[in-house]
Short mmCIF file of C-alpha atoms and ligand atoms in Angstrom, two decimals:
data_model
loop_
_atom_site.label_atom_id
_atom_site.label_comp_id
_atom_site.label_asym_id
_atom_site.label_seq_id
_atom_site.Cartn_x
_atom_site.Cartn_y
_atom_site.Cartn_z
CA MET A 1 64.12 -22.83 3.29
CA SER A 2 62.21 -22.99 6.50
CA ASN A 3 61.75 -26.92 6.00
CA VAL A 4 65.35 -27.87 4.55
CA THR A 5 67.10 -30.14 7.10
CA GLU A 6 69.98 -29.24 8.45
CA TYR A 7 72.26 -32.78 8.58
CA LYS A 8 75.27 -32.06 11.19
CA ASN A 9 78.88 -34.02 11.33
CA PHE A 10 78.92 -36.94 13.60
CA ILE A 11 81.60 -37.23 16.06
CA ASN A 12 82.28 -39.08 19.08
CA GLY A 13 78.50 -40.21 19.01
CA GLN A 14 76.56 -36.78 18.44
CA TRP A 15 75.87 -34.77 15.66
CA LEU A 16 77.39 -31.26 16.10
CA ALA A 17 77.86 -28.58 13.86
CA SER A 18 81.23 -27.13 11.87
CA LYS A 19 83.31 -24.95 13.66
CA SER A 20 82.96 -22.81 9.79
CA GLY A 21 79.20 -21.98 11.10
CA GLN A 22 78.67 -22.66 6.80
CA THR A 23 76.88 -25.15 5.24
CA TYR A 24 75.95 -25.73 1.68
CA GLU A 25 73.38 -27.22 -0.42
CA ASN A 26 73.24 -31.07 -2.20
CA ARG A 27 70.45 -30.67 -4.60
CA ASN A 28 68.14 -33.59 -6.47
CA PRO A 29 70.47 -34.46 -9.76
CA ALA A 30 66.84 -35.08 -11.41
CA ASN A 31 65.17 -32.27 -10.17
CA THR A 32 67.58 -29.74 -9.02
CA ASP A 33 64.25 -27.60 -7.54
CA GLU A 34 64.56 -30.08 -4.99
CA ILE A 35 67.10 -29.24 -2.19
CA ILE A 36 68.09 -32.94 0.10
CA GLY A 37 69.33 -31.24 2.86
CA LEU A 38 72.23 -28.24 3.98
CA PHE A 39 75.18 -30.05 4.81
CA GLN A 40 77.96 -28.89 7.20
CA GLN A 41 80.82 -27.25 5.37
CA SER A 42 83.95 -28.70 7.28
CA VAL A 43 87.28 -26.92 7.53
CA ALA A 44 90.37 -29.34 9.61
CA GLU A 45 89.42 -28.14 12.62
CA ASP A 46 86.45 -30.60 12.48
CA ALA A 47 88.31 -32.71 10.60
CA THR A 48 91.03 -33.20 13.67
CA ALA A 49 87.74 -33.30 16.20
CA ALA A 50 86.96 -36.07 14.55
CA ILE A 51 90.61 -38.00 14.07
CA GLU A 52 91.20 -36.84 18.05
CA ALA A 53 87.55 -38.45 19.00
CA ALA A 54 88.61 -41.84 16.70
CA SER A 55 91.72 -42.33 18.39
CA GLU A 56 90.94 -42.02 22.21
CA ALA A 57 87.91 -44.87 21.15
CA TYR A 58 90.13 -47.19 19.81
CA GLN A 59 91.96 -47.73 23.04
CA LYS A 60 88.65 -49.53 24.27
CA TRP A 61 87.35 -50.56 20.68
CA ARG A 62 90.74 -52.50 19.44
CA LEU A 63 89.91 -54.27 22.70
CA VAL A 64 86.40 -55.83 22.04
CA PRO A 65 86.10 -59.22 21.57
CA ALA A 66 86.01 -59.59 17.40
CA PRO A 67 82.90 -61.77 17.43
CA LYS A 68 81.53 -58.80 20.48
CA ARG A 69 82.47 -57.12 17.48
CA GLY A 70 80.90 -58.93 14.78
CA GLU A 71 77.43 -58.77 17.29
CA ILE A 72 77.58 -55.17 16.47
CA LEU A 73 78.00 -55.49 12.88
CA TYR A 74 75.37 -58.52 12.54
CA ASN A 75 72.40 -55.71 14.20
CA VAL A 76 73.61 -52.64 11.87
CA ALA A 77 73.29 -55.02 8.88
CA LYS A 78 69.75 -56.24 10.06
CA ARG A 79 68.74 -52.30 10.39
CA LEU A 80 69.99 -51.91 7.17
CA PHE A 81 67.41 -54.72 5.97
CA ASP A 82 65.10 -53.22 7.47
CA ASN A 83 65.37 -49.87 5.78
CA LYS A 84 66.04 -50.41 2.69
CA GLU A 85 63.51 -48.52 0.31
CA ASP A 86 64.07 -45.48 2.35
CA LEU A 87 67.60 -45.66 1.57
CA SER A 88 67.10 -46.46 -1.79
CA SER A 89 64.90 -43.81 -2.07
CA ASP A 90 67.07 -41.35 -0.50
CA MET A 91 70.72 -42.32 -2.53
CA THR A 92 68.48 -42.27 -5.47
CA ARG A 93 67.18 -38.25 -5.00
CA GLU A 94 71.24 -37.81 -4.01
CA MET A 95 72.60 -39.27 -6.44
CA GLY A 96 70.28 -39.73 -9.00
CA LYS A 97 69.90 -43.63 -10.24
CA VAL A 98 67.45 -45.72 -10.98
CA ILE A 99 65.85 -46.74 -7.07
CA LYS A 100 66.54 -50.61 -8.77
CA GLU A 101 70.13 -50.22 -8.97
CA THR A 102 70.55 -47.84 -5.43
CA ARG A 103 69.04 -50.77 -4.25
CA GLY A 104 71.82 -52.84 -5.06
CA ASP A 105 73.78 -50.67 -3.96
CA VAL A 106 71.95 -50.58 0.00
CA GLN A 107 72.31 -53.94 -0.59
CA GLU A 108 75.49 -54.38 -1.70
CA ALA A 109 76.52 -52.13 1.83
CA ILE A 110 73.65 -54.82 4.23
CA ASP A 111 75.78 -58.33 2.25
CA MET A 112 79.47 -56.45 3.37
CA THR A 113 78.13 -55.66 7.03
CA PHE A 114 76.87 -59.45 7.66
CA TYR A 115 80.25 -60.80 5.27
CA MET A 116 82.21 -58.71 8.43
CA ALA A 117 80.41 -59.50 11.25
CA GLY A 118 80.71 -63.52 10.08
CA GLU A 119 84.96 -62.66 10.20
CA GLY A 120 84.35 -61.83 13.50
CA ARG A 121 84.76 -65.28 14.44
CA ARG A 122 87.50 -66.11 11.82
CA LEU A 123 89.97 -62.94 11.32
CA PHE A 124 91.68 -66.26 10.86
CA GLY A 125 95.99 -66.40 11.54
CA ILE A 126 97.99 -69.33 11.08
CA THR A 127 99.76 -71.58 13.65
CA THR A 128 103.03 -73.51 11.71
CA PRO A 129 105.62 -75.75 12.99
CA SER A 130 108.88 -74.22 14.42
CA GLU A 131 112.05 -75.79 13.44
CA LEU A 132 113.26 -75.66 17.53
CA ALA A 133 111.94 -77.74 20.08
CA ASN A 134 109.73 -76.67 21.97
CA LYS A 135 108.70 -74.07 20.49
CA PHE A 136 105.76 -72.79 19.10
CA ASN A 137 104.96 -70.06 16.11
CA MET A 138 101.11 -68.35 15.40
CA THR A 139 100.01 -65.30 13.32
CA ILE A 140 97.26 -62.98 14.63
CA ARG A 141 96.32 -59.20 12.68
CA GLN A 142 96.35 -57.14 14.55
CA PRO A 143 94.61 -53.58 13.85
CA LEU A 144 96.45 -50.66 12.98
CA GLY A 145 94.76 -47.73 14.47
CA VAL A 146 92.93 -44.46 12.84
CA CYS A 147 91.26 -45.03 9.34
CA THR A 148 90.62 -42.18 7.19
CA PHE A 149 88.64 -42.98 4.24
CA ILE A 150 87.83 -40.10 1.35
CA ALA A 151 84.75 -41.60 -0.44
CA PRO A 152 83.62 -40.82 -4.11
CA TRP A 153 80.01 -40.09 -5.10
CA ASN A 154 79.01 -43.61 -7.22
CA PHE A 155 78.51 -46.42 -4.93
CA PRO A 156 77.42 -43.88 -2.16
CA MET A 157 76.49 -46.86 0.56
CA ALA A 158 78.05 -50.10 -1.11
CA ILE A 159 82.30 -47.98 -0.72
CA PRO A 160 81.50 -46.59 2.81
CA ALA A 161 80.57 -49.08 3.92
CA TRP A 162 82.79 -51.34 1.95
CA LYS A 163 85.63 -49.54 3.56
CA MET A 164 84.08 -49.11 7.83
CA MET A 165 83.01 -53.37 7.79
CA PRO A 166 86.66 -54.89 7.31
CA ALA A 167 87.88 -52.10 9.30
CA LEU A 168 85.52 -51.92 12.07
CA ILE A 169 85.50 -55.77 12.68
CA CYS A 170 89.66 -55.62 12.36
CA GLY A 171 90.12 -52.84 15.98
CA ASN A 172 89.82 -49.95 14.31
CA THR A 173 87.93 -46.79 14.50
CA ILE A 174 87.59 -44.85 11.25
CA VAL A 175 86.72 -41.14 10.63
CA ILE A 176 85.27 -40.92 6.97
CA LYS A 177 84.58 -37.92 4.46
CA PRO A 178 81.74 -38.42 2.00
CA SER A 179 81.51 -36.99 -1.30
CA GLU A 180 80.67 -33.91 -1.85
CA HIS A 181 77.15 -34.95 -3.49
CA THR A 182 76.35 -37.35 -1.98
CA PRO A 183 76.61 -36.85 2.05
CA LEU A 184 73.24 -38.39 2.98
CA SER A 185 73.88 -41.50 2.89
CA VAL A 186 76.77 -41.61 4.58
CA VAL A 187 74.81 -39.55 7.20
CA ASN A 188 72.05 -42.47 6.92
CA LEU A 189 75.11 -45.09 7.71
CA MET A 190 76.84 -43.79 10.99
CA LYS A 191 72.91 -43.33 12.38
CA ALA A 192 72.24 -47.30 11.23
CA CYS A 193 76.33 -48.22 12.97
CA HIS A 194 75.55 -45.39 15.98
CA GLU A 195 71.87 -46.39 16.99
CA GLU A 196 72.89 -50.10 16.37
CA GLY A 197 75.57 -49.54 19.40
CA VAL A 198 79.39 -49.23 17.80
CA PRO A 199 80.62 -46.72 21.19
CA ALA A 200 80.95 -43.13 20.63
CA GLY A 201 84.03 -42.36 18.71
CA VAL A 202 84.06 -45.67 16.48
CA ILE A 203 82.63 -43.96 13.75
CA ASN A 204 83.50 -40.27 12.85
CA MET A 205 82.51 -38.27 9.45
CA VAL A 206 82.67 -34.97 8.95
CA THR A 207 81.22 -33.92 5.23
CA GLY A 208 82.45 -31.16 3.07
CA ASP A 209 85.51 -30.44 0.39
CA GLY A 210 88.41 -32.37 -0.63
CA PRO A 211 90.61 -30.25 -1.07
CA VAL A 212 90.36 -28.35 2.42
CA LEU A 213 89.49 -31.37 4.83
CA GLY A 214 92.33 -33.84 2.17
CA PRO A 215 95.42 -32.68 4.38
CA SER A 216 94.56 -32.83 7.83
CA LEU A 217 92.61 -36.56 7.35
CA ILE A 218 96.12 -37.35 5.28
CA ASN A 219 98.51 -35.63 8.11
CA ASP A 220 97.59 -36.24 11.10
CA PRO A 221 99.90 -38.15 12.70
CA ARG A 222 97.39 -40.65 13.98
CA VAL A 223 95.46 -41.66 11.26
CA LYS A 224 97.68 -44.79 10.10
CA ILE A 225 95.52 -45.50 6.75
CA VAL A 226 93.98 -43.34 4.60
CA SER A 227 91.48 -45.27 2.11
CA PHE A 228 90.54 -43.77 -0.78
CA THR A 229 87.80 -44.22 -4.01
CA GLY A 230 87.91 -41.47 -6.24
CA SER A 231 89.68 -39.94 -10.18
CA THR A 232 93.42 -41.48 -10.25
CA ARG A 233 93.44 -37.86 -10.31
CA THR A 234 93.05 -37.39 -6.78
CA GLY A 235 94.46 -40.29 -6.13
CA ARG A 236 98.21 -39.57 -6.98
CA ILE A 237 97.60 -36.65 -4.43
CA VAL A 238 97.03 -39.09 -1.84
CA SER A 239 99.30 -41.36 -3.05
CA GLU A 240 102.29 -38.39 -2.54
CA ALA A 241 100.56 -36.65 1.05
CA CYS A 242 100.74 -40.53 2.19
CA ALA A 243 104.16 -41.35 1.43
CA LYS A 244 106.03 -38.49 2.98
CA ASN A 245 105.10 -40.65 6.31
CA PHE A 246 105.12 -43.62 4.41
CA LYS A 247 101.73 -44.57 5.59
CA HIS A 248 99.55 -46.78 4.30
CA ALA A 249 97.29 -45.42 1.43
CA CYS A 250 94.89 -47.92 -0.21
CA LEU A 251 93.93 -46.18 -3.56
CA GLU A 252 90.60 -47.88 -6.01
CA MET A 253 90.65 -45.21 -8.85
CA GLY A 254 89.80 -44.69 -12.93
CA GLY A 255 89.10 -47.35 -15.47
CA LYS A 256 88.56 -47.46 -19.20
CA ASN A 257 87.21 -51.09 -18.43
CA VAL A 258 86.08 -53.02 -22.08
CA GLU A 259 84.32 -55.99 -23.42
CA ILE A 260 85.22 -58.02 -26.33
CA VAL A 261 82.93 -59.72 -28.32
CA MET A 262 84.33 -62.29 -30.69
CA ASP A 263 82.95 -64.04 -34.06
CA ASP A 264 81.46 -66.94 -32.17
CA ALA A 265 79.43 -65.23 -29.31
CA ASN A 266 76.13 -65.39 -28.28
CA LEU A 267 75.17 -61.52 -29.24
CA GLU A 268 71.82 -61.12 -27.93
CA LEU A 269 73.67 -61.81 -24.61
CA ALA A 270 76.69 -59.57 -25.41
CA VAL A 271 74.11 -56.77 -25.94
CA ASP A 272 72.34 -57.15 -23.47
CA GLY A 273 75.57 -57.10 -21.26
CA ALA A 274 77.30 -53.67 -23.22
CA LEU A 275 73.87 -51.56 -22.08
CA TRP A 276 74.06 -52.56 -18.60
CA GLY A 277 77.54 -52.55 -18.48
CA ALA A 278 77.79 -48.69 -20.27
CA PHE A 279 74.63 -46.91 -19.82
CA GLY A 280 73.60 -48.84 -15.35
CA THR A 281 74.06 -45.97 -13.64
CA THR A 282 74.22 -43.51 -16.79
CA GLY A 283 78.40 -44.85 -17.53
CA GLN A 284 79.20 -43.41 -13.60
CA ARG A 285 80.29 -46.33 -12.29
CA CYS A 286 83.81 -47.19 -12.31
CA THR A 287 83.25 -50.43 -13.86
CA ALA A 288 81.45 -49.06 -16.30
CA THR A 289 81.73 -50.55 -20.15
CA SER A 290 82.86 -47.79 -22.08
CA ARG A 291 84.93 -49.71 -24.79
CA ILE A 292 83.60 -52.64 -26.95
CA VAL A 293 86.10 -55.02 -28.56
CA CYS A 294 84.33 -56.36 -31.52
CA HIS A 295 85.16 -58.98 -34.28
CA LYS A 296 85.08 -57.26 -37.54
CA ASP A 297 82.50 -60.63 -39.06
CA VAL A 298 80.11 -59.71 -36.87
CA ILE A 299 80.52 -55.68 -35.53
CA GLU A 300 78.15 -54.05 -37.81
CA LYS A 301 75.28 -56.85 -36.59
CA PHE A 302 76.49 -55.78 -32.72
CA THR A 303 76.66 -52.32 -33.26
CA SER A 304 73.09 -51.95 -34.15
CA MET A 305 71.63 -54.15 -32.59
CA ILE A 306 73.11 -51.75 -29.51
CA VAL A 307 72.15 -48.91 -31.49
CA GLU A 308 68.59 -50.23 -30.92
CA ARG A 309 68.24 -51.05 -27.82
CA ALA A 310 70.49 -47.84 -26.36
CA LYS A 311 67.50 -45.30 -28.54
CA LYS A 312 64.77 -47.69 -26.50
CA LEU A 313 66.47 -46.59 -23.12
CA LYS A 314 63.62 -44.95 -21.37
CA VAL A 315 65.48 -41.66 -19.25
CA GLY A 316 63.99 -39.86 -16.36
CA ASN A 317 64.00 -39.58 -13.13
CA GLY A 318 65.03 -42.95 -11.15
CA LEU A 319 62.52 -42.47 -8.49
CA ASP A 320 60.11 -44.01 -11.51
CA GLU A 321 60.76 -47.64 -11.55
CA ALA A 322 59.94 -47.38 -15.28
CA ILE A 323 62.66 -45.75 -15.76
CA ASP A 324 66.17 -47.04 -17.05
CA MET A 325 68.83 -44.93 -16.45
CA GLY A 326 68.75 -41.49 -14.26
CA PRO A 327 71.07 -38.36 -14.77
CA ILE A 328 74.34 -37.84 -14.43
CA ILE A 329 75.79 -36.35 -11.05
CA ASN A 330 76.42 -32.43 -11.36
CA GLN A 331 76.63 -29.66 -13.79
CA LYS A 332 80.25 -30.20 -14.19
CA GLN A 333 80.57 -33.79 -14.91
CA LEU A 334 77.89 -33.25 -17.69
CA ASP A 335 79.78 -30.98 -19.42
CA ASN A 336 82.63 -32.99 -19.17
CA VAL A 337 80.29 -35.72 -20.88
CA LEU A 338 79.19 -33.45 -23.34
CA LYS A 339 82.55 -32.55 -23.95
CA TYR A 340 84.26 -35.73 -25.16
CA ILE A 341 80.68 -36.22 -27.29
CA GLU A 342 82.50 -33.32 -29.25
CA ILE A 343 85.93 -34.39 -29.10
CA GLY A 344 84.82 -37.78 -29.98
CA LYS A 345 82.96 -36.38 -33.25
CA SER A 346 86.19 -34.25 -33.71
CA GLU A 347 88.68 -37.10 -34.02
CA GLY A 348 86.18 -38.88 -36.71
CA ALA A 349 83.85 -40.73 -34.68
CA LYS A 350 81.60 -42.01 -35.88
CA LEU A 351 77.53 -40.56 -33.48
CA GLN A 352 75.10 -44.21 -33.83
CA THR A 353 73.12 -42.90 -31.21
CA GLY A 354 72.78 -39.81 -28.60
CA GLY A 355 75.47 -37.06 -28.74
CA GLU A 356 73.56 -34.65 -26.90
CA ARG A 357 71.74 -33.31 -23.58
CA MET A 358 67.79 -33.86 -23.08
CA THR A 359 65.60 -30.83 -22.75
CA GLY A 360 62.10 -29.86 -22.25
CA GLY A 361 59.68 -30.40 -19.67
CA GLU A 362 60.97 -32.38 -16.84
CA TYR A 363 64.16 -32.60 -18.11
CA ASP A 364 64.83 -29.32 -18.10
CA LYS A 365 65.92 -29.87 -14.24
CA GLY A 366 67.97 -32.23 -14.13
CA TYR A 367 71.24 -33.27 -15.90
CA PHE A 368 70.04 -35.19 -18.79
CA VAL A 369 72.13 -37.22 -21.61
CA GLN A 370 71.16 -39.54 -24.09
CA PRO A 371 72.85 -43.50 -24.37
CA THR A 372 75.36 -42.61 -26.88
CA VAL A 373 77.81 -44.77 -28.74
CA PHE A 374 80.00 -44.07 -31.35
CA SER A 375 81.23 -46.93 -34.20
CA ASP A 376 84.57 -46.39 -36.00
CA VAL A 377 86.52 -45.31 -33.21
CA THR A 378 90.20 -45.54 -33.44
CA THR A 379 93.06 -46.71 -31.43
CA ASP A 380 94.50 -43.22 -30.95
CA MET A 381 90.96 -40.81 -30.57
CA ARG A 382 91.04 -39.87 -26.85
CA ILE A 383 87.28 -41.03 -26.35
CA TRP A 384 90.03 -43.72 -26.50
CA LYS A 385 91.70 -43.68 -24.04
CA GLU A 386 90.62 -41.53 -21.00
CA GLU A 387 87.72 -42.07 -18.75
CA ILE A 388 84.84 -40.79 -19.12
CA PHE A 389 82.65 -41.64 -16.27
CA GLY A 390 79.14 -41.39 -18.19
CA PRO A 391 77.25 -42.90 -20.24
CA VAL A 392 79.33 -42.82 -23.72
CA LEU A 393 80.48 -46.26 -25.27
CA SER A 394 83.47 -46.68 -28.07
CA ILE A 395 83.52 -49.93 -30.62
CA VAL A 396 86.48 -50.66 -32.27
CA SER A 397 86.90 -53.16 -34.05
CA CYS A 398 89.57 -56.68 -34.14
CA SER A 399 90.38 -59.09 -36.01
CA SER A 400 91.38 -61.64 -34.17
CA LEU A 401 91.61 -62.68 -30.57
CA ASP A 402 94.85 -61.50 -30.38
CA GLU A 403 94.22 -58.18 -31.27
CA ALA A 404 91.54 -57.94 -29.02
CA ILE A 405 93.54 -59.01 -25.88
CA ASN A 406 95.80 -56.12 -27.07
CA LEU A 407 93.23 -54.17 -27.64
CA ALA A 408 92.08 -54.69 -24.18
CA ASN A 409 95.51 -53.94 -22.58
CA ASP A 410 95.43 -50.24 -24.46
CA THR A 411 94.69 -48.92 -21.89
CA VAL A 412 96.89 -46.69 -18.28
CA TYR A 413 93.57 -48.56 -16.55
CA GLY A 414 92.97 -51.92 -14.77
CA LEU A 415 89.42 -52.55 -13.25
CA SER A 416 87.33 -54.90 -15.51
CA ALA A 417 87.13 -56.22 -18.72
CA SER A 418 84.43 -59.14 -20.15
CA ILE A 419 84.86 -61.58 -22.76
CA TYR A 420 81.80 -63.14 -25.13
CA THR A 421 82.31 -65.99 -26.67
CA GLN A 422 81.49 -70.20 -26.64
CA ASP A 423 84.50 -71.01 -27.30
CA ILE A 424 86.53 -72.16 -23.61
CA ASN A 425 90.57 -71.90 -24.99
CA SER A 426 89.27 -67.97 -26.08
CA ALA A 427 87.82 -67.74 -22.99
CA TYR A 428 91.13 -68.77 -20.97
CA THR A 429 93.03 -67.15 -23.37
CA ALA A 430 91.68 -63.28 -22.36
CA MET A 431 91.23 -64.49 -18.43
CA ARG A 432 95.02 -64.42 -18.57
CA ASP A 433 96.29 -62.49 -20.58
CA ILE A 434 94.14 -58.92 -19.96
CA ASN A 435 95.48 -56.99 -17.08
CA THR A 436 92.45 -56.10 -15.04
CA GLY A 437 91.84 -56.71 -11.42
CA ILE A 438 88.14 -58.28 -12.71
CA PHE A 439 87.55 -59.99 -15.97
CA TYR A 440 84.04 -61.48 -16.45
CA VAL A 441 83.33 -64.95 -19.12
CA ASN A 442 80.13 -64.39 -20.80
CA ALA A 443 78.66 -61.12 -18.40
CA PRO A 444 79.65 -57.37 -17.61
CA THR A 445 82.04 -55.80 -17.07
CA ILE A 446 79.79 -55.23 -13.54
CA GLY A 447 78.68 -57.08 -10.63
CA ALA A 448 80.99 -57.71 -8.45
CA GLU A 449 80.22 -59.84 -5.20
CA THR A 450 81.65 -58.69 -1.93
CA HIS A 451 83.42 -61.66 -0.90
CA LEU A 452 85.60 -61.86 -4.08
CA PRO A 453 87.82 -58.96 -3.47
CA PHE A 454 87.72 -55.76 -5.60
CA GLY A 455 90.58 -53.71 -7.48
CA GLY A 456 92.55 -53.01 -10.03
CA THR A 457 96.29 -52.89 -11.52
CA LYS A 458 97.89 -50.25 -13.33
CA GLU A 459 96.92 -46.25 -12.84
CA THR A 460 93.20 -48.17 -11.04
CA GLY A 461 94.86 -49.24 -8.26
CA ASN A 462 98.03 -49.73 -5.70
CA GLY A 463 97.76 -53.36 -5.80
CA HIS A 464 95.10 -53.20 -2.55
CA ARG A 465 91.79 -54.97 -3.03
CA GLU A 466 89.13 -54.23 -1.07
CA ALA A 467 86.53 -56.56 0.02
CA GLY A 468 86.99 -61.18 0.09
CA THR A 469 89.17 -61.93 3.15
CA ALA A 470 91.61 -59.16 0.80
CA ALA A 471 90.30 -56.07 3.18
CA LEU A 472 91.40 -57.71 5.70
CA ASP A 473 94.72 -57.34 5.15
CA VAL A 474 94.06 -53.68 4.66
CA PHE A 475 92.46 -52.45 7.40
CA SER A 476 95.28 -55.50 9.86
CA GLU A 477 98.59 -56.45 9.48
CA TRP A 478 100.36 -59.17 10.63
CA LYS A 479 101.80 -59.74 14.21
CA SER A 480 104.15 -63.22 14.16
CA ILE A 481 104.79 -64.40 17.98
CA TYR A 482 107.19 -66.89 18.61
CA VAL A 483 106.45 -68.64 22.22
CA ASP A 484 109.27 -70.52 23.51
CA PHE A 485 108.48 -72.96 26.49
CA SER A 486 111.98 -75.35 26.42
CA GLY A 487 112.87 -72.94 29.13
CA LYS A 488 116.93 -71.79 27.22
CA LEU A 489 118.72 -69.94 24.90
CA GLN A 490 117.51 -71.44 21.11
CA ARG A 491 119.28 -69.61 18.34
CA ALA A 492 117.47 -69.53 15.08
CA GLN A 493 119.35 -70.57 12.05
CA ILE A 494 122.28 -71.78 15.25
CA ASP A 495 121.44 -73.86 16.89
CA THR A 496 121.22 -77.24 15.33
CA GLU A 497 119.44 -79.43 18.18
P1 NAD B 501 87.55 -37.55 -6.50
O1 NAD B 501 88.74 -38.04 -7.54
O2 NAD B 501 86.70 -35.57 -7.22
O3 NAD B 501 86.40 -37.58 -5.78
C1 NAD B 501 86.75 -38.04 -4.80
C2 NAD B 501 86.68 -38.48 -3.15
O4 NAD B 501 88.26 -37.28 -3.20
C3 NAD B 501 86.13 -37.22 -3.00
O5 NAD B 501 85.19 -37.15 -1.12
C4 NAD B 501 87.01 -34.74 -3.07
O6 NAD B 501 85.95 -35.03 -1.93
C5 NAD B 501 87.77 -36.07 -2.93
N1 NAD B 501 89.10 -35.17 -2.76
C6 NAD B 501 88.91 -33.94 -3.80
N2 NAD B 501 90.14 -33.62 -4.20
C7 NAD B 501 90.56 -33.91 -2.50
C8 NAD B 501 92.41 -33.68 -2.31
N3 NAD B 501 92.49 -32.60 -2.95
N4 NAD B 501 92.58 -34.50 -1.88
C9 NAD B 501 91.44 -35.28 -0.85
N5 NAD B 501 90.25 -35.39 -1.24
C10 NAD B 501 89.89 -34.71 -2.08
O7 NAD B 501 86.14 -38.71 -7.81
P2 NAD B 501 84.58 -38.60 -7.68
O8 NAD B 501 84.30 -37.48 -8.96
O9 NAD B 501 84.44 -38.30 -6.45
O10 NAD B 501 84.76 -39.82 -8.35
C11 NAD B 501 84.49 -40.70 -9.77
C12 NAD B 501 85.56 -41.28 -9.66
O11 NAD B 501 86.15 -41.68 -8.92
C13 NAD B 501 86.14 -42.37 -10.82
O12 NAD B 501 87.02 -41.97 -11.72
C14 NAD B 501 85.79 -43.48 -10.78
O13 NAD B 501 86.59 -44.43 -11.36
C15 NAD B 501 86.11 -43.32 -9.41
N6 NAD B 501 86.17 -44.77 -9.04
C16 NAD B 501 87.12 -45.96 -8.38
C17 NAD B 501 86.47 -46.90 -7.67
C18 NAD B 501 87.63 -47.67 -7.54
O14 NAD B 501 86.37 -49.01 -6.86
N7 NAD B 501 88.38 -48.10 -8.34
C19 NAD B 501 84.77 -46.94 -7.25
C20 NAD B 501 84.00 -45.59 -7.50
C21 NAD B 501 84.71 -45.01 -8.16
#
C-alpha cells in the first residue's frame, strides 16, 4: 500500500484532504490486484467548502471577458492534446475500456474544450428592431453562477468536459463530483485546467459517494443549476430535489437504443455497426445498441453473421492494443449483466452466443463477460425493455418499415436510433418518426460529435441538450435589453406613434 498515490479534493485552487479523514481504494476492473489510487471519501462539509469557493470566485470570473476565458480554455485543450497518451492509459486502467476508445474519450474532451474556447469570441445574442422610434433592442447571455455536476463512469473525461467547458466559457464557476469509479480522469482534468491558468475557485472537485454528497450539491441555495448524467433512477432523485427550489436541472439519463436492419440493407455494414454499437465500451455507453430490429427476410443471415463476428472479439485488458472489448466496470454491474442474461434465458429468448462470465488466468482478476447475442426476443421480455448496460444484444424480427418504427419506439427511453437501408424514403420516414434525440442513417447508434446537440427524449432527458451551441442555453440565461434614446416615455403596445 505504501506506493499507492493518495489523490485529494480540489477546492479553491488547493488539493485538500476530506474533512472525513477517510479515503477509498479504486481498483482496475481488468485487474483488481492493481489499486489505481486512494481517493477522498468526502462528506457534506467538503461539498459546502467547494460551493463556497465557487460562489466567491464567480464574482470575478463572470467579469473576465469571454475571449480571455477562451484563451485559457485554448491552453487547456492544447495541454490535454499534448498529454493524450498518458490520460488515455490512466483512463483505461481506471475504467477498463480499450485504449483506442479512451483515446477517443480524451479526444472528445479536447474537441469540446477547443470548441468552447472558440465560443469565447461568439456567444452571440441578437439585435432586433424596436416597435418604437429611437429605441434599441438586443439580447445577451448571462451566466447563472455556481453549477454543480454529477458525472457517471462510462465517459470519465468526455462527460465532465462536456459540462465544464460550456459552463466556464459562459462565465459560471463549478463544482464537480466524478463517479466513485473514475475519479482519476477528473483529477487529471482539474490539474490541466489549474496549471493552464483557470483561477482558484473557478473549478472545484469533491470525490466520493453520490447519496452522501448529492444533497449538498443540489440543495445549497448558492447552486443555480445541477447538471447530471447517469441512470434514470438517480436522475429522478436529482430532478425531484431540484424542483423544490425551482433549480435548473439538466438531466442526461438511460437508453435502450435500437438499430433497424431493413431487407435492402448492406448487411456487412449493418453487422459492422451492430458489433461496434453493442460491444464497443463493453456495451456500457448510454448510446450502446442493445436492440436490433431486423427484417424477417434477412434476419437469419444477419444473426449468423453477427454471431460469428461476436465470437471472434478478443476480450481482455484494454491496455493491450489487440483487445476489442474490456471488462465491466465493477462486480455489481457484472452481477447485473449476468442477472439479465439469466432473465433472457428464462423468458425464452434464444442465446446465440456468449452468456458467461469469463474465467481462468488473467480473467479471474477482472470483471469479464462474453459478448452476448439473444435472438427470438419478444417485446414482453425484460431484456427488450430494460437498460442492461453491458455487452448484451437482443434481436427482434419485423415485416415492414412501419412495424420497425413502432418497435423502435417501444421503449421508455429516447436517446439514439439508427437504420440501415438503401432506400432514401425509408431512411427519411424513420428519421422523422422515431422519437429519439439522436438518429443515424447507415451508421451505428454511437458516434456523437461535439458540435451537435446531444441528449434524448422521454425518460432519457428533460428537454435540455449537451454539446453544440445547445449547451450554451443550459449554462446561460437570456437577458433582453431595451435602450430608449428618445428622451421621452414610450409605452410598448400602447403608443402608436
Ligand atoms: P448512476 O446513476 O449510478 O450514477 C451517476 C452519478 O450519480 C454518480 O456520480 C453517482 O455517485 C451519483 N449518485 C448516485 N446516487 C446519487 C444520489 N442519491 N444523489 C446524487 N447523486 C447520486 O449512473 P452510472 O452507473 O454512473 O452510469 C450509468 C448510467 O448513466 C446509465 O443508465 C447510462 O445510460 C447513463 N448515461 C447516460 C448518458 C446520457 O448522456 N444520456 C451518458 C452516460 C451515461
